Amino acid sequence: MTKIFAHRGMSTLAPENTLSAFSLCKQHGIQWIECDVDILADGTVVISHDDTLDRCTDCSGSLYDLTKDNLRDIDAGSWFHDDFIGEKIPTFDQLITLVNKHKLNLNVEIKSCTSGWKMTSRLLDNVIQALEGLEPNRELIVSSFNHLALSEFKRRRPNTPIACLFEDANLWEDWHSILEACQAEYIHPEDINLTKDKIDKFRSAGYKVNVYTVNDLARANQLFNWGVDGVFTDIAQQFPSKYKKQ
Ligand code: G3P
Ligand code: MG
């Protein structure tokens, strides 16, 4: 069964990585969501792609200077559309509650916390703790571009399937040794310059392949015909019914 991942939620219908964006998945028949997680100064795990507030809120500055209380005063929706004025940056705990309620499956992308290894390690611990709240029948993949952090995650929670993310620019011939070192089950390559030959190599080495970010239906079709397992997309609502939950 091919997978469509709503990338940062239904991120062209609602502000990315917000509860509204994730809530919309169910009504569009999308089973899998992708979210990015990072950590605040007090250890709170939040859903955010960027480590600053500047692009997707009404504030600027670093996430790492905030505590959970500050989230009340930050608007993460008014930049997108008036319908989302007052939307908040969600905590990871809030997202897990939504995932359980809507019976979704979850790809957690651990962001490469830029405030150092101490906070990265704390992020891993706090993600692991929060995942205890995920109902056991929800499917889960944990991914990261930071393969050191991902490997450490796998060491701390070995039963969770993990995925090594690669940009086109760093998908070198050592991909296989990186996946082996991390004990990854998946490779998540960038779509740019991805060929059938590369996908054949990933699959014949035994890895499942989910490709990001695919915002073209014909390209998604081509990738699926080449054997990829899933695509991350910002336009999940445009995918035909054969990809969606019946
Ligand atoms: O997890 C797939 C994709 O989200 C990786 O890139 O930058 O959108 O988090 P980015
Ligand atoms: Mg991501």
Coordinates of C-alpha atoms and ligand atoms in Angstrom, one line a residue:
M1 CA 0.0 0.0 0.0
T2 CA 1.5 3.3 -1.0
K3 CA 1.7 6.1 1.6
I4 CA 0.9 9.7 1.2
F5 CA 2.4 11.8 4.0
A6 CA 0.8 15.2 4.7
H7 CA 4.0 17.2 4.9
R8 CA 3.8 19.4 8.0
G9 CA 0.1 18.5 7.9
M10 CA -2.2 19.8 5.2
S11 CA 0.2 22.7 4.8
T12 CA -1.4 24.4 1.8
L13 CA -4.8 24.4 3.4
A14 CA -3.7 25.6 6.9
P15 CA -0.5 27.0 8.5
E16 CA 2.2 24.3 8.5
N17 CA 2.8 22.2 11.6
T18 CA -0.3 23.4 13.4
L19 CA -3.1 21.4 15.0
S20 CA -5.4 22.8 12.3
A21 CA -3.1 21.5 9.6
F22 CA -3.0 18.0 11.2
S23 CA -6.8 18.0 12.0
L24 CA -7.6 18.4 8.3
C25 CA -6.0 15.1 7.4
K26 CA -8.8 12.9 8.5
Q27 CA -11.5 14.7 6.4
H28 CA -9.2 14.4 3.3
G29 CA -8.6 10.7 3.9
I30 CA -4.9 11.1 4.7
Q31 CA -3.6 8.5 7.1
W32 CA 0.0 9.6 7.5
I33 CA 1.3 12.9 8.8
E34 CA 4.8 14.3 8.9
C35 CA 5.8 16.8 11.6
D36 CA 9.1 18.5 12.7
V37 CA 10.1 18.6 16.3
D38 CA 12.5 20.7 18.3
I39 CA 12.9 21.8 21.9
L40 CA 12.3 24.9 24.0
A41 CA 14.7 26.1 26.7
D42 CA 12.6 24.4 29.4
G43 CA 12.6 21.0 27.6
T44 CA 9.1 21.3 26.0
V45 CA 9.1 19.5 22.7
V46 CA 7.2 21.6 20.1
I47 CA 6.2 21.2 16.4
S48 CA 8.2 23.6 14.3
H49 CA 10.3 23.3 11.2
D50 CA 12.4 26.3 11.9
D51 CA 14.4 27.1 15.0
T52 CA 13.3 30.7 14.8
L53 CA 9.8 32.2 15.0
D54 CA 10.4 34.6 12.1
R55 CA 8.9 32.7 9.1
C56 CA 5.7 31.2 10.6
T57 CA 4.6 33.3 13.5
D58 CA 3.9 37.0 14.4
C59 CA 7.2 37.2 16.4
S60 CA 10.9 36.8 15.7
G61 CA 13.7 35.2 17.7
S62 CA 15.0 31.8 18.6
L63 CA 12.8 28.9 19.8
Y64 CA 15.6 28.1 22.3
D65 CA 14.9 31.3 24.2
L66 CA 11.3 30.3 24.9
T67 CA 9.5 28.3 27.5
K68 CA 6.1 26.6 27.3
D69 CA 4.3 29.7 28.8
N70 CA 5.5 31.9 26.0
L71 CA 3.6 29.8 23.5
R72 CA 0.3 31.4 24.7
D73 CA 1.4 34.8 23.3
I74 CA 2.7 33.7 19.9
D75 CA 0.4 33.6 16.9
A76 CA 1.3 30.9 14.4
G77 CA -1.7 31.3 12.1
S78 CA -2.3 34.9 11.2
W79 CA 0.5 35.0 8.6
F80 CA -1.4 32.3 6.6
H81 CA -5.1 33.3 6.6
D82 CA -7.5 35.2 8.8
D83 CA -9.3 31.9 9.6
F84 CA -6.3 30.8 11.6
I85 CA -5.7 33.9 13.7
G86 CA -4.8 32.7 17.2
E87 CA -3.4 29.4 16.1
K88 CA -0.6 28.3 18.4
I89 CA 2.7 26.4 18.0
P90 CA 1.6 23.0 19.2
T91 CA 3.5 20.9 21.7
F92 CA 4.4 17.4 20.8
D93 CA 2.1 16.1 23.5
Q94 CA -0.9 18.0 22.0
L95 CA 0.0 16.4 18.6
I96 CA 0.1 12.9 20.0
T97 CA -3.4 13.4 21.5
L98 CA -4.7 14.5 18.1
V99 CA -3.0 11.5 16.4
N100 CA -4.6 9.1 18.8
K101 CA -8.0 10.8 18.5
H102 CA -8.0 10.9 14.7
K103 CA -6.3 7.5 14.4
L104 CA -3.5 8.8 12.2
N105 CA 0.0 7.4 11.6
L106 CA 3.0 9.6 12.4
N107 CA 6.4 10.4 11.0
V108 CA 8.3 12.5 13.5
E109 CA 11.2 14.3 12.0
I110 CA 13.7 15.2 14.7
K111 CA 15.2 18.5 13.8
S112 CA 18.9 18.9 14.2
C113 CA 18.7 21.0 17.3
T114 CA 21.2 23.8 16.7
S115 CA 21.7 24.6 20.4
G116 CA 24.2 21.8 20.9
W117 CA 24.3 18.1 21.9
K118 CA 23.1 18.6 25.4
M119 CA 19.7 19.9 24.2
T120 CA 19.7 17.5 21.3
S121 CA 20.1 14.6 23.8
R122 CA 17.3 16.1 25.9
L123 CA 15.1 16.4 22.8
L124 CA 15.6 12.7 22.1
D125 CA 14.7 11.8 25.7
N126 CA 11.6 14.0 25.8
V127 CA 10.4 12.8 22.4
I128 CA 10.8 9.2 23.7
Q129 CA 8.9 10.0 26.8
A130 CA 6.1 11.7 24.8
L131 CA 5.9 8.7 22.5
E132 CA 4.8 6.6 25.4
G133 CA 1.5 8.4 25.0
L134 CA 1.0 7.1 21.5
E135 CA -1.6 4.4 21.2
P136 CA 0.1 1.1 20.3
N137 CA -1.9 0.6 17.1
R138 CA -0.7 3.9 15.6
E139 CA 2.2 3.4 13.1
L140 CA 5.3 5.4 13.7
I141 CA 8.5 6.3 11.8
V142 CA 11.2 8.6 13.3
S143 CA 13.5 10.4 10.9
S144 CA 16.3 12.9 10.9
F145 CA 18.9 14.6 8.7
N146 CA 21.1 14.4 11.8
H147 CA 22.2 10.7 11.5
L148 CA 24.2 10.9 14.8
A149 CA 21.1 11.9 16.7
L150 CA 19.0 9.4 14.8
S151 CA 21.4 6.6 15.7
E152 CA 21.3 7.6 19.3
F153 CA 17.5 7.6 19.2
K154 CA 17.6 4.0 17.8
R155 CA 19.9 3.0 20.6
R156 CA 17.5 4.4 23.2
R157 CA 14.2 3.1 21.5
P158 CA 15.3 0.2 19.3
N159 CA 11.8 -1.0 18.4
T160 CA 10.8 2.2 16.6
P161 CA 11.4 2.1 12.8
I162 CA 13.8 5.0 11.8
A163 CA 14.6 6.7 8.5
C164 CA 17.7 8.5 7.4
L165 CA 16.9 11.7 5.6
F166 CA 19.2 12.8 2.8
E167 CA 19.2 16.0 0.7
D168 CA 20.3 15.5 -2.9
A169 CA 23.5 17.4 -2.1
N170 CA 24.6 14.9 0.6
L171 CA 23.3 11.6 -0.9
W172 CA 26.7 10.2 -1.6
E173 CA 27.8 6.6 -2.2
D174 CA 28.2 6.0 1.5
W175 CA 24.4 6.1 2.0
H176 CA 24.4 2.3 2.6
S177 CA 27.0 2.4 5.4
I178 CA 25.1 5.3 7.1
L179 CA 21.8 3.4 7.0
E180 CA 23.6 0.3 8.4
A181 CA 25.3 2.2 11.1
C182 CA 22.0 3.7 12.2
Q183 CA 20.1 0.4 11.8
A184 CA 17.6 2.3 9.7
E185 CA 14.6 0.6 8.1
Y186 CA 13.9 3.4 5.7
I187 CA 15.6 5.9 3.5
H188 CA 13.9 9.3 2.9
P189 CA 15.7 10.9 0.0
E190 CA 15.0 14.3 -1.5
D191 CA 13.1 14.1 -4.9
I192 CA 15.6 16.3 -6.7
N193 CA 17.8 14.2 -9.1
L194 CA 16.3 11.0 -7.8
T195 CA 16.5 8.3 -10.5
K196 CA 15.0 4.8 -10.9
D197 CA 18.5 3.5 -10.7
K198 CA 19.0 5.0 -7.2
I199 CA 15.6 3.7 -6.1
D200 CA 16.4 0.2 -7.4
K201 CA 19.7 0.3 -5.3
F202 CA 17.9 1.4 -2.1
R203 CA 15.2 -1.3 -2.6
S204 CA 17.6 -4.1 -3.5
A205 CA 19.6 -3.3 -0.3
G206 CA 16.4 -4.0 1.6
Y207 CA 15.2 -0.4 2.5
K208 CA 11.8 1.1 2.2
V209 CA 11.8 4.4 0.4
N210 CA 9.7 7.5 1.1
V211 CA 10.5 10.6 -1.0
Y212 CA 10.2 14.3 -0.1
T213 CA 8.7 16.7 -1.1
V214 CA 6.6 15.8 -4.1
N215 CA 4.1 18.4 -5.1
D216 CA 3.4 17.0 -8.6
L217 CA 0.9 14.2 -9.2
A218 CA 2.6 12.9 -12.3
R219 CA 6.0 12.8 -10.6
A220 CA 4.4 11.0 -7.6
N221 CA 2.9 8.4 -10.0
Q222 CA 6.3 7.9 -11.7
L223 CA 8.0 7.4 -8.3
F224 CA 5.3 4.9 -7.2
N225 CA 5.8 3.0 -10.5
W226 CA 9.5 2.9 -9.7
G227 CA 8.6 1.2 -6.4
V228 CA 8.8 3.9 -3.8
D229 CA 6.7 3.2 -0.8
G230 CA 5.5 6.8 0.0
V231 CA 5.8 10.5 -0.8
F232 CA 5.7 13.5 1.4
T233 CA 3.5 16.2 -0.1
D234 CA 2.1 19.7 0.6
I235 CA -0.9 19.0 -1.6
A236 CA -2.2 15.7 -0.1
Q237 CA -5.8 17.0 -0.8
Q238 CA -5.1 16.8 -4.6
F239 CA -4.2 13.1 -4.6
P240 CA -6.8 10.8 -6.1
S241 CA -8.9 8.4 -4.0
K242 CA -6.8 5.4 -4.8
Y243 CA -4.1 6.7 -2.5
K244 CA -6.5 7.5 0.4
K245 CA -8.1 5.7 3.2
Q246 CA -11.3 4.0 2.0
Ligands
G3P1 O1 10.7 14.6 6.4 C1 10.6 15.0 5.1 C2 10.9 16.5 4.9 O2 10.1 17.2 5.8 C3 12.3 16.9 5.2 O3 12.6 18.2 4.9 O4 13.0 20.5 5.5 O5 10.7 19.8 4.9 O6 11.7 19.1 7.1 P1 12.0 19.5 5.6
MG2 MG 10.2 17.8 7.9

